Coordinates of N, CA and C and ligand atoms in Angstrom, one line a residue:
M1452 N 0.8 -1.1 0.0 CA 0.0 0.0 0.0 C 0.9 1.2 0.0
K1453 N 1.9 1.2 0.9 CA 2.8 2.5 0.9 C 3.5 2.7 -0.4
D1454 N 3.7 1.7 -1.3 CA 4.4 1.8 -2.7 C 3.4 2.5 -3.5
R1455 N 2.0 2.1 -3.4 CA 1.0 2.7 -4.1 C 0.9 4.4 -3.8
I1456 N 0.9 4.6 -2.5 CA 0.8 5.9 -2.2 C 1.9 6.8 -2.6
Q1457 N 3.0 6.2 -2.6 CA 4.5 6.8 -3.0 C 4.2 7.2 -4.5
E1458 N 3.7 6.2 -5.2 CA 3.7 6.2 -6.6 C 2.8 7.3 -7.1
K1459 N 1.5 7.4 -6.4 CA 0.5 8.5 -6.6 C 1.1 9.8 -6.1
L1460 N 1.9 9.8 -5.0 CA 2.5 11.2 -4.7 C 3.4 11.8 -5.8
N1461 N 4.3 10.7 -6.2 CA 5.2 11.1 -7.2 C 4.5 11.6 -8.3
A1462 N 3.5 11.0 -8.9 CA 2.8 11.3 -10.1 C 2.2 12.9 -9.9
A1463 N 1.6 12.9 -8.6 CA 1.0 14.2 -8.3 C 2.1 15.3 -8.1
E1464 N 3.4 14.9 -7.7 CA 4.4 16.0 -7.5 C 4.8 16.4 -9.1
T1465 N 4.9 15.4 -9.9 CA 5.3 15.8 -11.3 C 4.1 16.8 -12.0
K1466 N 3.0 16.5 -11.8 CA 1.9 17.4 -12.3 C 1.9 18.7 -11.7
I1467 N 2.1 18.7 -10.3 CA 2.2 19.9 -9.7 C 3.4 20.8 -10.2
E1468 N 4.5 20.2 -10.3 CA 5.6 21.0 -10.9 C 5.4 21.5 -12.2
A1469 N 4.8 20.8 -13.0 CA 4.6 21.2 -14.5 C 3.6 22.1 -14.5
A1470 N 2.4 22.1 -13.6 CA 1.6 23.3 -13.6 C 2.2 24.6 -13.1
C1471 N 3.0 24.5 -12.1 CA 3.8 25.6 -11.7 C 4.7 26.4 -12.8
R1472 N 5.4 25.3 -13.5 CA 6.2 25.8 -14.6 C 5.4 26.5 -15.8
R1473 N 4.2 26.0 -16.1 CA 3.4 26.5 -17.0 C 3.1 28.0 -16.6
S1474 N 2.8 28.2 -15.5 CA 2.2 29.4 -14.9 C 3.3 30.4 -14.1
G1475 N 4.5 30.0 -14.3 CA 5.5 30.9 -13.9 C 5.5 31.0 -12.5
R1476 N 5.1 29.9 -11.5 CA 5.1 30.0 -10.1 C 6.2 29.1 -9.5
E1477 N 6.5 29.7 -8.3 CA 7.4 28.7 -7.4 C 6.8 27.5 -7.1
R1478 N 7.4 26.3 -7.1 CA 6.7 25.1 -6.4 C 6.2 25.4 -5.1
Q1479 N 7.2 26.2 -4.2 CA 6.7 26.3 -2.8 C 5.5 27.0 -2.7
S1480 N 4.9 27.8 -3.7 CA 3.8 28.6 -3.4 C 2.5 27.7 -3.5
V1481 N 2.8 26.5 -3.7 CA 1.4 25.6 -3.8 C 1.7 24.5 -2.8
K1482 N 0.7 24.4 -1.8 CA 0.9 23.3 -0.7 C -0.3 22.2 -0.9
L1483 N 0.3 21.0 -0.8 CA -0.6 19.8 -1.3 C -1.4 19.2 0.2
I1484 N -2.6 19.3 0.3 CA -3.3 18.8 1.4 C -3.8 17.5 1.0
A1485 N -3.3 16.4 1.9 CA -3.7 15.2 1.6 C -5.1 14.8 2.1
V1486 N -6.0 14.6 1.3 CA -7.5 14.6 1.9 C -7.7 13.2 2.3
S1487 N -7.8 12.9 3.5 CA -7.8 11.5 4.0 C -9.1 11.0 4.5
K1488 N -10.2 11.9 4.4 CA -11.4 11.3 4.8 C -11.8 9.9 4.4
T1489 N -12.4 9.1 5.4 CA -12.8 7.7 5.0 C -11.7 6.8 5.0
K1490 N -10.4 7.4 5.1 CA -9.2 6.4 4.9 C -8.6 5.8 6.4
P1491 N -8.2 4.8 6.3 CA -7.9 4.3 8.0 C -6.5 5.0 8.3
V1492 N -6.3 5.0 9.6 CA -5.2 5.7 10.3 C -3.9 5.3 9.6
S1493 N -3.7 3.8 9.4 CA -2.7 3.2 8.8 C -2.1 3.9 7.5
M1494 N -3.2 4.2 6.6 CA -2.7 4.9 5.4 C -2.3 6.2 5.6
L1495 N -2.8 7.0 6.6 CA -2.5 8.2 6.8 C -0.9 8.3 7.3
Q1496 N -0.7 7.3 8.2 CA 0.6 7.0 8.7 C 1.8 7.0 7.5
E1497 N 1.2 6.1 6.6 CA 2.1 5.8 5.5 C 2.3 7.2 4.7
A1498 N 1.4 7.9 4.6 CA 1.7 9.3 3.7 C 2.4 10.1 4.6
Y1499 N 2.2 9.9 5.8 CA 3.1 11.0 6.9 C 4.5 10.4 6.7
D1500 N 4.8 9.1 6.7 CA 6.1 8.6 6.6 C 6.8 9.0 5.3
L1501 N 5.9 9.4 4.2 CA 6.4 9.8 2.9 C 6.5 11.2 2.9
G1502 N 6.3 11.9 4.0 CA 6.6 13.3 4.0 C 5.4 14.2 4.1
C1503 N 4.1 13.7 4.1 CA 3.0 14.4 4.0 C 2.9 14.9 5.4
R1504 N 2.6 16.4 5.7 CA 2.3 17.0 7.0 C 0.6 17.6 7.1
D1505 N 0.3 17.8 5.9 CA -1.1 18.6 5.7 C -2.0 17.5 5.4
F1506 N -3.1 17.4 6.2 CA -4.2 16.3 5.9 C -5.6 17.1 6.1
G1507 N -6.4 16.8 5.2 CA -7.9 17.3 5.2 C -8.8 16.3 5.6
E1508 N -9.7 16.6 6.5 CA -10.9 15.9 6.8 C -12.1 16.6 6.8
N1509 N -13.4 15.9 6.6 CA -14.4 16.8 6.3 C -15.5 16.4 7.6
K1510 N -15.2 15.6 8.5 CA -16.1 15.3 9.7 C -15.3 15.5 11.0
V1511 N -16.0 16.0 11.8 CA -15.4 16.3 13.1 C -14.9 15.3 14.0
Q1512 N -15.7 14.2 14.1 CA -15.4 13.1 14.7 C -14.3 12.4 14.3
E1513 N -14.2 12.2 12.9 CA -13.1 11.4 12.2 C -11.7 12.3 12.5
L1514 N -11.9 13.5 12.3 CA -10.8 14.3 12.6 C -10.2 14.2 13.9
V1515 N -11.0 14.2 14.9 CA -10.5 14.2 16.5 C -9.9 12.8 16.5
E1516 N -10.5 11.8 16.1 CA -10.0 10.4 16.2 C -8.6 10.2 15.8
K1517 N -8.4 10.7 14.5 CA -7.3 10.5 13.7 C -6.2 11.6 14.5
Y1518 N -6.7 12.7 14.8 CA -5.7 13.5 15.5 C -5.1 12.9 16.8
D1519 N -5.9 12.3 17.6 CA -5.5 11.8 18.8 C -4.5 10.3 18.5
R1520 N -4.6 9.8 17.3 CA -3.7 8.6 16.9 C -2.6 8.8 16.3
L1521 N -2.4 10.0 15.8 CA -1.2 10.3 14.6 C -0.4 11.3 15.2
P1522 N 0.8 11.6 14.7 CA 1.9 12.4 15.1 C 1.5 13.9 15.4
K1523 N 1.8 14.7 16.4 CA 1.3 15.9 16.6 C 2.0 17.1 15.7
D1524 N 2.7 16.7 14.8 CA 3.2 17.9 14.0 C 2.4 17.8 12.7
I1525 N 1.4 17.1 12.5 CA 0.5 17.1 11.4 C -0.2 18.4 11.4
R1526 N -0.6 19.0 10.4 CA -1.4 20.3 10.3 C -2.8 19.8 9.7
W1527 N -3.8 19.8 10.6 CA -5.1 19.2 10.3 C -5.9 20.3 9.6
H1528 N -6.5 20.1 8.4 CA -7.4 20.9 7.8 C -8.7 20.5 7.7
M1529 N -9.6 21.3 8.4 CA -11.1 21.0 8.4 C -11.7 21.5 6.9
I1530 N -12.1 20.6 6.2 CA -12.6 21.1 4.9 C -14.0 20.9 4.5
G1531 N -14.7 20.2 5.6 CA -16.1 19.8 5.2 C -16.9 21.0 5.8
H1532 N -18.4 20.9 5.7 CA -19.1 21.8 6.4 C -19.1 21.4 7.9
L1533 N -19.1 22.6 8.6 CA -19.0 22.4 10.2 C -20.3 23.0 10.8
Q1534 N -20.8 22.2 11.7 CA -22.0 22.5 12.6 C -21.4 23.3 13.7
R1535 N -22.3 24.4 14.1 CA -21.7 25.2 15.2 C -21.6 24.4 16.6
N1536 N -22.5 23.5 16.7 CA -22.2 22.8 18.0 C -21.2 21.7 18.1
K1537 N -20.4 21.5 16.9 CA -19.2 20.7 16.9 C -17.7 21.5 16.9
V1538 N -18.1 22.9 16.8 CA -16.7 23.7 16.8 C -15.9 23.4 18.0
K1539 N -16.6 23.3 19.2 CA -15.6 23.2 20.3 C -14.6 21.9 20.3
Y1540 N -15.2 21.0 19.7 CA -14.2 19.7 19.7 C -12.9 20.0 18.8
I1541 N -12.9 20.9 17.8 CA -11.7 21.1 16.9 C -11.0 22.4 17.0
V1542 N -11.6 23.3 17.7 CA -10.7 24.7 17.6 C -9.3 24.7 18.0
D1543 N -9.1 23.7 19.0 CA -7.6 23.6 19.3 C -6.8 22.6 18.6
K1544 N -7.5 21.8 17.8 CA -6.8 20.9 16.9 C -6.4 21.2 15.5
V1545 N -7.1 21.9 14.9 CA -7.0 22.3 13.6 C -6.0 23.3 13.3
Y1546 N -5.2 23.1 12.3 CA -4.4 24.3 11.7 C -5.2 25.3 11.0
M1547 N -6.3 24.9 10.1 CA -7.0 25.8 9.4 C -8.5 25.2 9.3
I1548 N -9.5 26.1 9.4 CA -10.8 25.8 8.9 C -11.3 26.3 7.6
H1549 N -11.3 25.5 6.6 CA -11.5 26.0 5.2 C -13.1 26.3 4.7
S1550 N -14.0 26.1 5.6 CA -15.3 26.0 5.2 C -16.3 26.9 6.1
V1551 N -15.8 28.0 6.4 CA -16.6 29.2 7.3 C -17.3 29.9 6.1
D1552 N -18.7 29.8 6.4 CA -19.7 30.4 5.3 C -20.7 31.0 5.9
S1553 N -20.7 31.4 7.1 CA -21.7 32.4 7.8 C -21.0 32.9 9.1
L1554 N -21.6 34.1 9.3 CA -21.1 34.9 10.5 C -21.3 34.3 11.9
R1555 N -22.4 33.4 11.9 CA -22.7 32.6 13.2 C -21.8 31.7 13.4
L1556 N -21.3 31.0 12.3 CA -20.3 29.7 12.6 C -19.1 30.7 12.8
A1557 N -18.7 31.7 12.3 CA -17.4 32.5 12.6 C -17.4 32.8 14.2
E1558 N -18.6 33.3 14.5 CA -18.7 33.7 16.1 C -18.7 32.7 17.0
E1559 N -19.1 31.5 16.7 CA -18.9 30.3 17.4 C -17.4 29.9 17.3
I1560 N -16.8 29.9 16.3 CA -15.3 29.6 16.3 C -14.4 30.7 17.2
S1561 N -14.9 31.9 17.1 CA -14.2 32.9 17.8 C -14.5 32.6 19.4
K1562 N -15.6 32.5 19.8 CA -16.1 32.2 21.2 C -15.4 31.1 21.7
E1563 N -15.2 29.9 21.1 CA -14.5 28.7 21.6 C -13.0 28.9 21.3
A1564 N -12.6 29.7 20.5 CA -11.0 30.0 20.5 C -10.6 30.7 21.7
V1565 N -11.4 31.8 22.1 CA -11.2 32.6 23.2 C -11.2 31.8 24.4
K1566 N -12.2 31.0 24.6 CA -12.2 30.1 25.7 C -11.0 29.1 26.0
K1567 N -10.6 28.7 24.7 CA -9.2 27.9 24.8 C -8.0 28.5 24.6
N1568 N -8.1 29.8 24.5 CA -6.9 30.7 24.2 C -6.0 30.4 23.1
V1569 N -6.7 30.1 21.9 CA -5.9 29.8 20.8 C -6.4 30.9 19.7
T1570 N -5.7 30.9 18.6 CA -6.0 31.7 17.6 C -6.5 30.7 16.3
V1571 N -7.5 30.9 15.7 CA -7.9 29.9 14.6 C -7.8 30.5 13.3
S1572 N -7.1 30.1 12.3 CA -7.1 30.6 11.0 C -8.2 29.9 10.0
V1573 N -8.8 30.7 9.4 CA -10.1 30.3 8.6 C -9.9 30.8 7.2
L1574 N -10.7 30.2 6.5 CA -11.1 30.6 5.0 C -12.4 30.8 4.8
V1575 N -12.7 31.8 4.1 CA -14.3 31.9 3.8 C -14.6 31.1 2.4
E1576 N -15.6 30.0 2.6 CA -16.0 29.2 1.6 C -17.1 30.1 0.6
V1577 N -16.6 30.1 -0.7 CA -17.5 30.8 -1.6 C -18.0 29.7 -2.6
N1578 N -19.2 29.9 -3.0 CA -19.9 29.0 -3.8 C -19.9 29.8 -5.1
V1579 N -18.7 29.6 -5.8 CA -18.6 30.5 -7.0 C -19.4 30.2 -8.2
A1580 N -19.9 28.8 -8.3 CA -20.5 28.5 -9.5 C -22.0 28.6 -9.0
D1581 N -22.4 29.1 -7.9 CA -23.7 29.3 -7.5 C -24.6 27.8 -7.6
E1582 N -23.8 26.8 -7.3 CA -24.6 25.5 -7.3 C -25.6 25.3 -6.0
A1583 N -26.8 24.8 -6.3 CA -27.8 24.7 -5.1 C -27.5 23.8 -4.2
S1584 N -26.7 22.7 -4.6 CA -26.3 21.6 -3.7 C -25.0 21.9 -2.8
K1585 N -24.5 23.1 -3.0 CA -23.2 23.5 -2.3 C -23.5 24.5 -1.2
F1586 N -22.6 24.3 -0.1 CA -22.4 25.3 0.8 C -21.6 26.4 0.4
G1587 N -21.4 27.6 1.0 CA -20.5 28.7 0.8 C -21.4 29.8 0.6
V1588 N -20.7 31.0 0.8 CA -21.6 32.3 0.5 C -21.4 32.6 -0.9
S1589 N -22.3 33.6 -1.4 CA -22.2 34.0 -2.8 C -20.9 34.7 -3.2
A1590 N -20.7 35.1 -4.3 CA -19.4 35.9 -4.6 C -19.7 37.4 -4.1
A1591 N -20.8 37.9 -4.2 CA -21.3 38.9 -3.9 C -21.3 39.3 -2.4
E1592 N -21.5 38.2 -1.5 CA -21.5 38.2 -0.1 C -20.1 38.1 0.6
A1593 N -19.2 37.6 -0.2 CA -18.0 37.2 0.3 C -17.2 38.4 1.1
P1594 N -17.0 39.5 0.4 CA -16.2 40.6 1.2 C -16.9 41.1 2.3
A1595 N -18.3 41.2 2.5 CA -18.8 41.6 3.6 C -18.4 40.6 4.8
L1596 N -18.6 39.4 4.4 CA -18.5 38.4 5.4 C -16.9 38.5 6.1
V1597 N -16.0 38.6 5.1 CA -14.6 38.7 5.4 C -14.4 39.9 6.6
E1598 N -15.1 40.8 6.2 CA -15.0 42.1 7.0 C -15.5 42.0 8.3
Q1599 N -16.7 41.2 8.4 CA -17.3 41.0 9.7 C -16.5 40.0 10.6
I1600 N -16.0 39.1 10.0 CA -15.2 38.1 10.6 C -13.9 38.8 11.1
A1601 N -13.4 39.7 10.5 CA -12.1 40.3 10.9 C -12.3 41.0 12.2
K1602 N -13.5 41.4 12.5 CA -13.8 42.2 13.8 C -13.8 41.3 15.1
L1603 N -13.8 39.9 14.8 CA -14.0 38.9 15.9 C -12.7 38.7 16.5
P1604 N -12.5 38.4 17.9 CA -11.3 38.0 18.6 C -11.0 36.5 18.2
H1605 N -9.6 36.4 18.3 CA -9.0 34.9 18.1 C -9.4 34.3 16.8
I1606 N -9.7 35.0 15.8 CA -9.9 34.3 14.5 C -9.3 35.2 13.3
L1607 N -8.6 34.4 12.5 CA -7.9 35.2 11.6 C -8.5 34.7 10.1
V1608 N -8.9 35.6 9.3 CA -9.3 35.2 7.9 C -8.0 35.3 7.0
K1609 N -7.6 34.2 6.5 CA -6.5 34.0 5.8 C -6.6 34.0 4.3
G1610 N -8.1 33.8 4.0 CA -8.2 33.6 2.4 C -9.5 33.0 2.2
L1611 N -9.6 32.5 0.7 CA -10.9 31.9 0.4 C -10.9 30.3 -0.2
M1612 N -11.9 29.8 -0.3 CA -11.9 28.3 -0.5 C -13.2 28.2 -1.4
T1613 N -13.0 27.3 -2.3 CA -14.2 26.9 -3.2 C -14.1 25.4 -3.5
I1614 N -15.3 24.9 -3.6 CA -15.5 23.6 -4.4 C -16.1 23.6 -5.6
A1615 N -15.2 23.4 -6.7 CA -15.9 23.6 -8.0 C -16.7 22.5 -8.3
P1616 N -17.6 22.8 -9.3 CA -18.4 21.6 -9.8 C -17.7 20.4 -10.2
Y1617 N -18.3 19.2 -10.2 CA -17.8 18.0 -10.6 C -18.0 18.0 -12.1
V1618 N -16.8 18.0 -12.8 CA -16.9 18.1 -14.4 C -16.2 17.0 -14.9
D1619 N -16.2 16.7 -16.2 CA -15.4 15.7 -17.0 C -14.1 16.5 -17.4
D1620 N -14.4 17.6 -17.9 CA -13.3 18.3 -18.5 C -12.9 19.6 -17.5
P1621 N -11.6 19.4 -16.7 CA -11.3 20.3 -15.8 C -11.3 21.8 -16.4
E1622 N -11.1 22.0 -17.7 CA -11.2 23.4 -18.2 C -12.4 24.2 -18.0
E1623 N -13.4 23.4 -17.7 CA -14.7 24.0 -17.3 C -14.8 24.7 -16.1
N1624 N -13.8 24.2 -15.3 CA -13.7 24.9 -14.0 C -12.9 26.2 -14.0
R1625 N -12.1 26.5 -15.0 CA -11.1 27.4 -15.0 C -11.8 28.9 -14.7
L1626 N -12.7 29.1 -15.1 CA -13.7 30.3 -14.9 C -14.0 30.5 -13.4
Y1627 N -14.1 29.5 -12.8 CA -14.6 29.5 -11.4 C -13.5 29.9 -10.6
F1628 N -12.3 29.1 -10.8 CA -10.9 29.4 -10.2 C -10.7 31.0 -10.3
A1629 N -10.5 31.3 -11.5 CA -10.3 32.8 -11.8 C -11.1 33.8 -11.0
K1630 N -12.6 33.2 -11.0 CA -13.4 34.2 -10.3 C -13.0 34.3 -8.9
L1631 N -12.6 33.2 -8.3 CA -12.3 33.0 -6.8 C -11.0 34.0 -6.5
K1632 N -10.2 34.0 -7.6 CA -8.9 34.7 -7.4 C -9.3 36.2 -7.6
Q1633 N -10.2 36.5 -8.3 CA -10.7 38.0 -8.6 C -11.5 38.6 -7.3
I1634 N -12.1 37.6 -6.7 CA -12.8 38.3 -5.5 C -11.7 38.3 -4.3
Y1635 N -10.7 37.3 -4.3 CA -9.5 37.7 -3.4 C -8.7 38.9 -3.6
V1636 N -8.5 39.2 -4.9 CA -7.9 40.3 -5.2 C -8.4 41.5 -4.7
D1637 N -9.8 41.6 -5.0 CA -10.7 42.7 -4.6 C -10.6 42.9 -3.2
I1638 N -10.8 41.7 -2.5 CA -10.7 42.0 -1.1 C -9.3 42.6 -0.6
I1639 N -8.2 42.0 -1.0 CA -7.0 42.5 -0.7 C -6.8 44.1 -1.0
H1640 N -7.6 44.4 -2.1 CA -7.5 45.9 -2.3 C -8.4 46.7 -1.5
K1641 N -9.3 46.3 -0.7 CA -10.0 46.9 0.4 C -9.1 47.2 1.7
S1642 N -7.8 46.6 1.8 CA -7.1 46.6 3.0 C -7.9 46.6 4.3
I1643 N -8.6 45.5 4.4 CA -9.4 45.4 5.8 C -8.7 45.2 6.8
D1644 N -8.7 45.9 7.9 CA -7.9 45.6 9.1 C -7.9 44.3 9.6
N1645 N -6.9 43.6 10.1 CA -6.9 42.3 10.5 C -7.2 41.1 9.6
V1646 N -7.1 41.4 8.3 CA -7.4 40.5 7.5 C -6.0 40.4 6.4
C1647 N -5.4 39.1 6.5 CA -4.2 38.8 5.8 C -4.6 37.9 4.6
M1648 N -5.1 38.3 3.5 CA -5.4 37.4 2.5 C -4.2 36.8 1.9
E1649 N -3.9 35.4 2.1 CA -2.8 34.8 1.4 C -3.0 33.6 0.8
E1650 N -4.2 33.0 1.1 CA -4.4 31.5 0.7 C -5.7 31.5 -0.2
L1651 N -5.5 30.6 -1.2 CA -6.7 30.3 -2.1 C -6.7 28.7 -2.3
S1652 N -7.7 28.3 -1.5 CA -7.9 26.9 -1.4 C -8.8 26.3 -2.4
M1653 N -8.2 25.9 -3.6 CA -9.1 25.4 -4.7 C -8.3 24.5 -5.6
G1654 N -9.1 23.5 -6.1 CA -8.6 22.4 -6.9 C -8.8 21.0 -6.2
M1655 N -9.2 20.1 -6.7 CA -9.1 18.7 -6.3 C -8.3 17.7 -7.3
T1656 N -8.5 16.4 -7.0 CA -7.8 15.6 -7.8 C -8.0 15.8 -9.4
G1657 N -9.5 16.0 -9.7 CA -9.7 16.1 -11.0 C -9.3 17.4 -11.9
D1658 N -9.1 18.5 -10.9 CA -8.9 19.9 -11.6 C -7.8 20.7 -11.0
Y1659 N -6.8 20.1 -10.1 CA -6.0 20.8 -9.4 C -4.8 21.5 -10.3
E1660 N -4.6 21.0 -11.5 CA -3.6 21.6 -12.3 C -4.1 22.9 -12.9
V1661 N -5.2 22.9 -13.3 CA -5.9 24.2 -13.8 C -6.1 25.3 -12.4
A1662 N -6.4 24.7 -11.4 CA -6.6 25.5 -10.2 C -5.2 26.2 -9.9
I1663 N -4.2 25.5 -10.0 CA -2.6 26.1 -9.9 C -2.5 27.2 -10.9
E1664 N -2.8 26.9 -12.1 CA -2.5 27.8 -13.1 C -3.4 29.0 -13.0
E1665 N -4.4 28.9 -12.2 CA -5.2 30.1 -11.8 C -5.0 30.8 -10.4
G1666 N -3.9 30.1 -9.8 CA -3.5 30.9 -8.5 C -3.7 30.1 -7.3
A1667 N -4.2 28.7 -7.2 CA -4.3 28.1 -6.0 C -3.0 28.3 -5.1
T1668 N -3.2 28.3 -3.7 CA -2.0 28.1 -3.0 C -2.3 26.6 -2.1
Y1669 N -3.4 26.3 -1.8 CA -3.8 25.0 -1.3 C -4.5 24.3 -2.3
I1670 N -3.9 23.1 -2.7 CA -4.8 22.0 -3.5 C -5.2 20.8 -2.5
R1671 N -6.5 20.4 -2.6 CA -6.7 19.4 -1.7 C -7.2 18.0 -2.8
V1672 N -6.2 17.1 -2.5 CA -6.2 16.0 -3.2 C -6.4 14.7 -2.4
G1673 N -7.5 14.0 -2.7 CA -7.8 12.5 -1.9 C -7.6 11.5 -2.8
T1674 N -8.3 11.3 -3.7 CA -8.4 10.1 -4.6 C -6.9 10.1 -5.3
G1675 N -6.3 11.2 -5.5 CA -5.1 11.3 -6.5 C -4.0 10.8 -5.6
I1676 N -4.2 10.7 -4.1 CA -3.0 10.1 -3.2 C -3.5 8.8 -2.6
F1677 N -4.7 8.6 -2.3 CA -5.1 7.4 -1.4 C -6.1 6.5 -2.1
G1678 N -6.5 6.9 -3.5 CA -7.2 6.0 -4.3 C -8.5 6.3 -4.0
E1679 N -9.5 5.6 -4.7 CA -11.0 5.7 -4.5 C -11.4 5.5 -3.2
R1680 N -12.6 6.2 -2.7 CA -12.9 6.1 -1.4 C -14.3 5.1 -1.5
R1681 N -14.2 4.2 -0.5 CA -15.5 3.4 -0.5 C -16.0 3.7 0.9
Y1682 N -17.2 4.5 0.6 CA -17.9 5.1 2.0 C -18.5 3.9 2.7
E1683 N -18.7 2.7 2.2 CA -19.5 1.7 3.1 C -18.4 1.0 4.2
V1684 N -17.1 1.2 4.0 CA -16.3 0.6 5.1 C -16.2 1.4 6.2
L1685 N -16.8 2.7 6.2 CA -16.6 3.5 7.4 C -17.9 3.3 8.4
Ligands
PLP1129 C1 -13.1 15.0 -0.6 C2 -12.8 16.4 -1.0 C3 -11.7 16.6 -1.6 C4 -10.9 15.6 -2.2 O1 -11.4 15.1 -3.3 P1 -10.8 14.2 -4.6 O2 -11.6 14.5 -5.6 O3 -10.8 12.8 -4.1 O4 -9.4 14.8 -4.6 C5 -11.3 18.1 -1.8 N1 -12.0 19.0 -1.0 C6 -13.0 18.7 -0.3 C7 -13.9 19.8 0.3 C8 -13.6 17.5 -0.3 O5 -14.6 17.1 0.5

């Protein structure tokens, strides 16, 4: 299994480097998050042994269980929809929450972060393609939400995240990645106090090369590292 993960990581690395070269970017400007949801701890440990330190999970309970059982220098990224009543379980365990999509959720994160005396880095999730099935604020709402969150204590807005539509041809998502980048640049130009926009979390296994070309700083890759997910085993 470790050989398979190694092979997939090598293949991903080659593609990431090529996308960086095509777009004139430094390799270090793109960080790879190994999306390990539904995968057993043994596979995460293998990826860790191969050098992965950023892992993405989308369920609170699963993240907490894996956090307890794996090395403490892992940076855990919460990438799934987060319910307010579960925030307290993860504020002191996550490196970044990618899925903040309301002021009420941000307020809860802030409140729990104050209690535990930690500062939580977050991204605002934007539904750029305006899909009914997706979480995230609209492009129009994003700047105001960033501005409101920036006023809360113990929470830092570091950038934006989007989950692009599921498509066969990744080129179809290029405009959505470009749009997220544009919203990000517009927010930077507002120079809002306490906002340090530096991260764009966009691109998954099927479309991360296009996302890199459009400016992604975090790509979230699951299948492309760990193989297909079989939800019934969990
Ligand atoms: C599952 C998931 C991913 C990874 O998806 P793959 O297509 O397997 O790379 C990325 N981002 C989010 C938010 C996810 O839920």
